[in-house]
CSV table of C-alpha atoms in Angstrom, one decimal:
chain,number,residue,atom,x,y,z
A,51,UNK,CA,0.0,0.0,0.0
A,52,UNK,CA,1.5,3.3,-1.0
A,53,UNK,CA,0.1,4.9,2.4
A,54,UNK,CA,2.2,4.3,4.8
A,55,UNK,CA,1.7,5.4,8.7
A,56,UNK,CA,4.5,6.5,11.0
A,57,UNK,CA,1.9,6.0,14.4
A,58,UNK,CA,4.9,4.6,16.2
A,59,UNK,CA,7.5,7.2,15.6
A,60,UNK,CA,4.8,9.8,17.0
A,61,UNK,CA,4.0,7.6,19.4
A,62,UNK,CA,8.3,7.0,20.7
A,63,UNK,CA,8.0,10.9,20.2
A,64,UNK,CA,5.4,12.0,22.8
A,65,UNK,CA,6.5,9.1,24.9
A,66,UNK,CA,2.9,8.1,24.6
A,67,UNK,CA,2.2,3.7,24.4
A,68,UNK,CA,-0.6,2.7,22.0
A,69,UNK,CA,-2.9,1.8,25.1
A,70,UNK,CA,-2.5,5.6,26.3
A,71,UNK,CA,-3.9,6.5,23.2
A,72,UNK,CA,-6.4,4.4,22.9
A,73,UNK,CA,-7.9,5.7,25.6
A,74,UNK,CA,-7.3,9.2,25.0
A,75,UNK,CA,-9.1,9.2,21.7
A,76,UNK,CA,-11.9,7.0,22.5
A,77,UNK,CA,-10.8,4.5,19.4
A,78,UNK,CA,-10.3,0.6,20.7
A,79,UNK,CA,-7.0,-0.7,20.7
A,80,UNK,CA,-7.6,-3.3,18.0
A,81,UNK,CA,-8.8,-0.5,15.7
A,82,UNK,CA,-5.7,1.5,16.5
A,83,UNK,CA,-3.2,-1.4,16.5
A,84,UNK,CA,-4.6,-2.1,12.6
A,85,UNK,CA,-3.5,1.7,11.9
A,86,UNK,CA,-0.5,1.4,13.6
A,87,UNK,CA,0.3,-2.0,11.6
A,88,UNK,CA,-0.5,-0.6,8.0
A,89,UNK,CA,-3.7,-2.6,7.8
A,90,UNK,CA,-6.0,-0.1,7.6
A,91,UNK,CA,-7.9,0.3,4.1
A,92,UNK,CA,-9.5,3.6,5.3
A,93,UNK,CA,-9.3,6.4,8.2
A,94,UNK,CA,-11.9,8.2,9.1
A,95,UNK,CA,-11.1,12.2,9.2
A,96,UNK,CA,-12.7,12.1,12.7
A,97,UNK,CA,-10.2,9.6,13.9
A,98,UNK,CA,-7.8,11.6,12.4
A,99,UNK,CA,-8.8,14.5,14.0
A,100,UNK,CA,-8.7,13.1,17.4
A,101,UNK,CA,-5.3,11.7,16.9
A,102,UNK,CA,-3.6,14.5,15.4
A,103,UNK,CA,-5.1,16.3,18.9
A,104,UNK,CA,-4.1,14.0,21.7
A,105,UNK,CA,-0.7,13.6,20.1
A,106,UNK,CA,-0.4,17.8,18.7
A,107,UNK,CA,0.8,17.2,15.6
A,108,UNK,CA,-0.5,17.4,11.9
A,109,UNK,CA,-2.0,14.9,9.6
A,110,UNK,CA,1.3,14.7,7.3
A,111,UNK,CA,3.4,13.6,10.4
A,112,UNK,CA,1.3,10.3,10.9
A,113,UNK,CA,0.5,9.7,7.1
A,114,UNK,CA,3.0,9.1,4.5
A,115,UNK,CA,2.7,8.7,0.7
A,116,UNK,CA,5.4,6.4,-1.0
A,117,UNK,CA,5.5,5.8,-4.9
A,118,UNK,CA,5.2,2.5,-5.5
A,119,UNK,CA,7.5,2.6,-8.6
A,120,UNK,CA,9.6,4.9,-7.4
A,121,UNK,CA,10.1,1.9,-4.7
B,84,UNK,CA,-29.9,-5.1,21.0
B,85,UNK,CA,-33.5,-6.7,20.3
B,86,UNK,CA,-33.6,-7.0,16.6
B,87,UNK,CA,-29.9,-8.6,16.8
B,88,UNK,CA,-31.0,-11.3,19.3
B,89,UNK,CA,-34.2,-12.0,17.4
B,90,UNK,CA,-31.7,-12.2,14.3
B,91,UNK,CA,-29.7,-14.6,16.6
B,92,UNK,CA,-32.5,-16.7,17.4
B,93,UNK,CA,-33.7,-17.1,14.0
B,94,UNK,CA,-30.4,-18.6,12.7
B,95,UNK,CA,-30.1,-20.4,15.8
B,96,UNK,CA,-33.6,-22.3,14.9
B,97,UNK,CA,-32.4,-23.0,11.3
B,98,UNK,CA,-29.2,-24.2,12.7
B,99,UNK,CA,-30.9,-27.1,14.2
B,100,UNK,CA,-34.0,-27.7,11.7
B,101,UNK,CA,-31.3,-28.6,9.5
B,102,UNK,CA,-29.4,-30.6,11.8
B,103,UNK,CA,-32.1,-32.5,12.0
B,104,UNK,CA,-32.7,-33.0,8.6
B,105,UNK,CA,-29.8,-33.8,8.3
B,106,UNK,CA,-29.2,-36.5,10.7
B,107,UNK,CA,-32.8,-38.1,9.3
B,108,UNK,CA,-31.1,-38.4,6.0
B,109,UNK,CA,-27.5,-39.9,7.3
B,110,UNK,CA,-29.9,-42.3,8.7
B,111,UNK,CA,-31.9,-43.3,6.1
B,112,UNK,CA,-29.2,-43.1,3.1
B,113,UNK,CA,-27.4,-46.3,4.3
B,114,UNK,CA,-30.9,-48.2,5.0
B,115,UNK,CA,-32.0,-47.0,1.4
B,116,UNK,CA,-28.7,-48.2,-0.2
B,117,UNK,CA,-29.8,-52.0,1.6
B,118,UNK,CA,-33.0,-51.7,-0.1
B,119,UNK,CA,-31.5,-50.1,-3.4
B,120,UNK,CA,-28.7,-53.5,-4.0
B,121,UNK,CA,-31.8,-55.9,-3.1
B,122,UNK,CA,-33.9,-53.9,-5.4
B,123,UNK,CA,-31.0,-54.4,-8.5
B,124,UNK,CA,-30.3,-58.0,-7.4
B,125,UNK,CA,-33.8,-59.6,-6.2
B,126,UNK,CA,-36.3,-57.1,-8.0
B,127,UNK,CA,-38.9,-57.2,-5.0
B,128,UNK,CA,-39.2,-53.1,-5.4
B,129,UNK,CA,-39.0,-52.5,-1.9
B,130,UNK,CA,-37.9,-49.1,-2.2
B,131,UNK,CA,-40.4,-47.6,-4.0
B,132,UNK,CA,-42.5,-50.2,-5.9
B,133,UNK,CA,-42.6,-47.8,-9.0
B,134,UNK,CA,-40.7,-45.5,-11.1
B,135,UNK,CA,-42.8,-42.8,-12.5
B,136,UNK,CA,-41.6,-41.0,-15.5
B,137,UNK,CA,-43.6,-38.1,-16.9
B,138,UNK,CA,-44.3,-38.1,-20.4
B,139,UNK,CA,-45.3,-36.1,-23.5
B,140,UNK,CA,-47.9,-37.8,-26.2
B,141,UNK,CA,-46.9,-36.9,-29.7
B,142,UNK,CA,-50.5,-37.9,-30.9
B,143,UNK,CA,-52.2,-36.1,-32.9
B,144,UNK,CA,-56.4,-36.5,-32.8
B,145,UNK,CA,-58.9,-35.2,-35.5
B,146,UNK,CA,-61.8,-34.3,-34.1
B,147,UNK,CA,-64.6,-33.7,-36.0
B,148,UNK,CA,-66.9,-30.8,-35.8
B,149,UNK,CA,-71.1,-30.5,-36.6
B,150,UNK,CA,-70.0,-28.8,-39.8
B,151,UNK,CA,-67.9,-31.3,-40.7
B,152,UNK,CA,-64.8,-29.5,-39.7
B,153,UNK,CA,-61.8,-30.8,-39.1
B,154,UNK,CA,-59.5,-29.9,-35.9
B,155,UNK,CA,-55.7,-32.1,-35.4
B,156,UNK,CA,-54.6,-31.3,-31.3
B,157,UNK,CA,-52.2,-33.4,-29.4
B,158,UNK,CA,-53.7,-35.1,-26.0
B,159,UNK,CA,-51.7,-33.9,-23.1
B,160,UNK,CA,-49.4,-35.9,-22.1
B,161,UNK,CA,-49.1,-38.2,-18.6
B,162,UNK,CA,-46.7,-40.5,-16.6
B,163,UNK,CA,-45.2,-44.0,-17.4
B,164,UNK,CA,-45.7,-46.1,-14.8
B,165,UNK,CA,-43.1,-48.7,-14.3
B,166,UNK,CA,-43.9,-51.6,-11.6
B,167,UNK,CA,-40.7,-52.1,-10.3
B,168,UNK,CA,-40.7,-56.3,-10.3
B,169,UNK,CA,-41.4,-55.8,-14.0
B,170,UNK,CA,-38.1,-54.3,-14.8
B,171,UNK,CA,-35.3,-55.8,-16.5
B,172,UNK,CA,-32.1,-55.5,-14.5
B,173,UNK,CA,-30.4,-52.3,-16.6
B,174,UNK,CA,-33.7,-50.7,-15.7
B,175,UNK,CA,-33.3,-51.1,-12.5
B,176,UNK,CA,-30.0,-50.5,-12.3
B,177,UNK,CA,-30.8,-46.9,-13.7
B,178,UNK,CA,-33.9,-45.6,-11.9
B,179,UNK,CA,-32.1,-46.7,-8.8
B,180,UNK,CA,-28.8,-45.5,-9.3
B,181,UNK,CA,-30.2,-42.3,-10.7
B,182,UNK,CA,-32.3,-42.1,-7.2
B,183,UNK,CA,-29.4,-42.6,-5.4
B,184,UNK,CA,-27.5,-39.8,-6.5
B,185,UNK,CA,-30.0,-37.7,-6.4
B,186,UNK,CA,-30.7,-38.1,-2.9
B,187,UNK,CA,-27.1,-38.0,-1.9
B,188,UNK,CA,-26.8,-34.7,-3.6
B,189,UNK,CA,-30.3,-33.5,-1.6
B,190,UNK,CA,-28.2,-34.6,1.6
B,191,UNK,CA,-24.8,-32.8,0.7
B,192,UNK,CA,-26.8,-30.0,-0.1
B,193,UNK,CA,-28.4,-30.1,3.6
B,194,UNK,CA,-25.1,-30.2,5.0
B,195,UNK,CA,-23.8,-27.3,3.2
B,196,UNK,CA,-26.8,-25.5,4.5
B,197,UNK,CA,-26.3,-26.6,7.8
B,198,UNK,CA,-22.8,-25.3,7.7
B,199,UNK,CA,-23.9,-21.9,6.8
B,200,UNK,CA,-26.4,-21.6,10.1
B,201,UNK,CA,-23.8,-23.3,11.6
B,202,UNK,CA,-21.0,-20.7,11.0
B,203,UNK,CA,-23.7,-18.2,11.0
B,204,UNK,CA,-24.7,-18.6,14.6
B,205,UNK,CA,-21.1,-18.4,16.0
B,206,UNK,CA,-20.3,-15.3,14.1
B,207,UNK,CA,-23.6,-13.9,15.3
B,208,UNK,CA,-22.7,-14.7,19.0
B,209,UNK,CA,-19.4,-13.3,18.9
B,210,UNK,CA,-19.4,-10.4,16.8
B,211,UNK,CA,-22.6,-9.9,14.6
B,212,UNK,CA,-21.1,-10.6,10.8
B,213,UNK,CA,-22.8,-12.3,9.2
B,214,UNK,CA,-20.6,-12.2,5.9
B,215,UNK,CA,-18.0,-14.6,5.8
B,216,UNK,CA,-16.0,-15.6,3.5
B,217,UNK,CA,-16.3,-19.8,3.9
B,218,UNK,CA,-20.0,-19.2,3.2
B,219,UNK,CA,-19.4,-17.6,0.1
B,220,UNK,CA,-18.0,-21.0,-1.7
B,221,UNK,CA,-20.5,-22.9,0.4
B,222,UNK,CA,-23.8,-20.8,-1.3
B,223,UNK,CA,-21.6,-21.1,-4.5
B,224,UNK,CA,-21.5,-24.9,-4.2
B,225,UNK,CA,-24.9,-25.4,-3.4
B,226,UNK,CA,-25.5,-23.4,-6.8
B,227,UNK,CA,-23.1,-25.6,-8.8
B,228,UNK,CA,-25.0,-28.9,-7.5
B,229,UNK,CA,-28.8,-27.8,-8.7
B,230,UNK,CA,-27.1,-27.5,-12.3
B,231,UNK,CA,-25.2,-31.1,-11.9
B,232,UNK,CA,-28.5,-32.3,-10.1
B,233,UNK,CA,-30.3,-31.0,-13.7
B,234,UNK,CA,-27.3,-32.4,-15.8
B,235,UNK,CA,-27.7,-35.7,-13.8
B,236,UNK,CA,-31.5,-35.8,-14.8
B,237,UNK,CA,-31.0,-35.1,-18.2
B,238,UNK,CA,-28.4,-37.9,-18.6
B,239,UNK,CA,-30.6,-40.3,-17.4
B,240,UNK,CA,-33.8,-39.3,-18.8
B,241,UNK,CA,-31.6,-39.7,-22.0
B,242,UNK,CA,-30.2,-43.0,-21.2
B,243,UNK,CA,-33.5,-44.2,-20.7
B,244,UNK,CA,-35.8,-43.3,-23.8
B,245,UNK,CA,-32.8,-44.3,-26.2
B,246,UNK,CA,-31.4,-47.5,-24.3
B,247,UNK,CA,-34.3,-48.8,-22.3
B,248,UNK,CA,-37.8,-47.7,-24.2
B,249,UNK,CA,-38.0,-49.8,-27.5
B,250,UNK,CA,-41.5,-48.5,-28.0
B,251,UNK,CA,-44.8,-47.4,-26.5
B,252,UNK,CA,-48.6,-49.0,-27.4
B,253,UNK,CA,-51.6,-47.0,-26.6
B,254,UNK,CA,-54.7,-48.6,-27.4
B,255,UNK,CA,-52.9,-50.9,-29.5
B,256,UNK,CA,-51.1,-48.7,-31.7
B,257,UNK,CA,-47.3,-47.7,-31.2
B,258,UNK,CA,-47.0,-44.5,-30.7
B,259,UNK,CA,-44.3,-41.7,-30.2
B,260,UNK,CA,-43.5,-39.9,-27.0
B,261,UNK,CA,-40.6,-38.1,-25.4
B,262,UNK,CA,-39.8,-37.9,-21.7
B,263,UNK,CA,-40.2,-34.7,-20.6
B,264,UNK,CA,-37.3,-32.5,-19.5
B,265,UNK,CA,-38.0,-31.1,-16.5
B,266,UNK,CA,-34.8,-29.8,-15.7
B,267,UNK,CA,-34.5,-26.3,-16.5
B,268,UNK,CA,-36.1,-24.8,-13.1
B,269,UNK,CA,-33.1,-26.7,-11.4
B,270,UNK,CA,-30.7,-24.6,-14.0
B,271,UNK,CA,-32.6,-21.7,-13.6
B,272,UNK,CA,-32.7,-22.1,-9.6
B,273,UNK,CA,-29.2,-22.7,-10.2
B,274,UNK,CA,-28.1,-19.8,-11.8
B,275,UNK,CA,-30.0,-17.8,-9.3
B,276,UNK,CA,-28.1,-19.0,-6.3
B,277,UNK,CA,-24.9,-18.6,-8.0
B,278,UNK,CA,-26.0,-14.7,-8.6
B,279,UNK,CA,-26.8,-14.8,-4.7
B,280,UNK,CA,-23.4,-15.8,-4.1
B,281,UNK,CA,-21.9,-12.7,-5.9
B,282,UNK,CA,-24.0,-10.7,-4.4
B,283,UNK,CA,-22.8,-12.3,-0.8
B,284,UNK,CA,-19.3,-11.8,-2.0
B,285,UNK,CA,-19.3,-8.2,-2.8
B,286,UNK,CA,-21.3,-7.6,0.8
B,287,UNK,CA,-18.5,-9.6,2.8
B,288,UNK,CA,-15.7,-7.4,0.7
B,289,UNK,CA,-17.7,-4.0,1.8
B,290,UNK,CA,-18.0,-5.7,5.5
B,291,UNK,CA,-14.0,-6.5,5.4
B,292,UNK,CA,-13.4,-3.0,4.0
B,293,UNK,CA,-16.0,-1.1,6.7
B,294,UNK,CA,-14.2,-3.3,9.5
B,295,UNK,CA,-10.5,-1.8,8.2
B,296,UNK,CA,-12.1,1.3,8.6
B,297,UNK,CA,-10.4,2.9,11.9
């Protein structure tokens, strides 16, 4: 998938666990685990929102785009 | 919360109707293959006494009219009944055999229903999907066997008016008939499941791509 998510480096950045999140955004951990893990066919932009809040940063710092060809 | 148990319940029922069903048929298939080989071998027609094929008359009748008016119809036609004792043994061996498969296909086709209530009910309990992707190939297969089931028929229904049936007497006179071909509602049926399995496949997609929705 050419979306790629950098959760985790946000994540090691806040000093913030996965769990911690979780319950800070109200999103189950399974749910955010599949995000973290790349599985995710679709986000929501009121996930997103809620994210990009608890951890203060902005949408391009968790989501990545990587040419597939140029890979 | 309601509606879903009610849903729960409802497959829960048709979980074990066809259970049943099924376990009446595992029963009976083995005691109707007995009576099937003593059928072929001894010809007492034990399991059902007859074989009953519907036919169609090719006959045409003049019937004549006050002014002397002339009108050619075809009677409709009726059933050949076949006293099972009377049979030769290829007979036999054919309407039997041809029963047989029939029914184990009936069965196999209870069992893949059964399966789908069955995997059903514990998605239900756990997690209330009902699309899965087993039951995809399972509504697909029970699609696939109504066509065979028609093929089968066919065959048979072939076999016997060109190998067994030399020729027919009505009233004295020989007269020509066809078997009638009764099959295409099982095609038809069929191809309808089949589209019902498509239709199931694109819903468990959209469920897969809704639950990798964060």
């Amino acid at each position: 998938m050419p979306i790629l998510t950098n959760l985790d480096v946000m994540l090691a950045k806040r000093k913030m666990s996965l769990t911690e999140l979780s319950e800070e955004v109200g999103i189950s951990l399974a749910n955010l685990s599949i995000l973290k893990q790349g599985k995710a066919k679709a986000v929501r932009f009121s996930t997103l929102e809620a994210i990009c809040r608890v951890l203060e940063c902005k949408p391009g710092d968790i989501l990545d785009y990587i040419d597939e060809n140029e890979k | 919360m309601q509606k879903q148990r009610l849903n729960y319940q409802m497959v829960s029922v048709l979980h074990f109707l066809f259970g049943l069903l099924l376990v009446i048929s595992f029963v009976s298939l083995p005691i109707l293959l007995v009576m099937s080989i003593i059928d072929i071998t001894v010809g007492e027609g034990l399991t059902s006494g007859i074989a009953i094929l519907p036919i169609d008359f090719l006959l045409d009748v003049k019937i004549s009219l006050p002014h002397q008016a002339e009108v050619v119809t075809a009677l409709e036609g009726g059933v050949l009944r076949l006293p099972m004792d009377e049979m030769t043994l290829g007979w036999r061996i054919t309407i039997i055999s041809q029963a047989i498969i029939q029914y184990a296909l009936g069965v196999f086709i209870l069992y893949i229903l059964w399966s789908i209530f069955h995997s059903l009910k514990v998605s239900m309990r756990d997690q209330e999907n009902v699309f899965l992707q087993g039951n995809i190939t399972r509504i697909r297969l029970i699609g696939y066997i109504f066509i065979v089931s028609a093929i089968v028929e066919f065959v048979y229904r072939k076999i016997i008016r060109h190998f067994l049936v030399d020729e027919f007497i009505f009233r004295g006179e020989q007269v020509p008939f066809t078997l009638k071909m009764e099959f295409l509602d099982d095609i038809l049926l069929g191809v309808i499941i089949l589209v019902i399995a498509q239709i199931y496949r694109v819903g468990t997609e959209i469920k897969e791509e809704q639950q990798l929705t964060v």
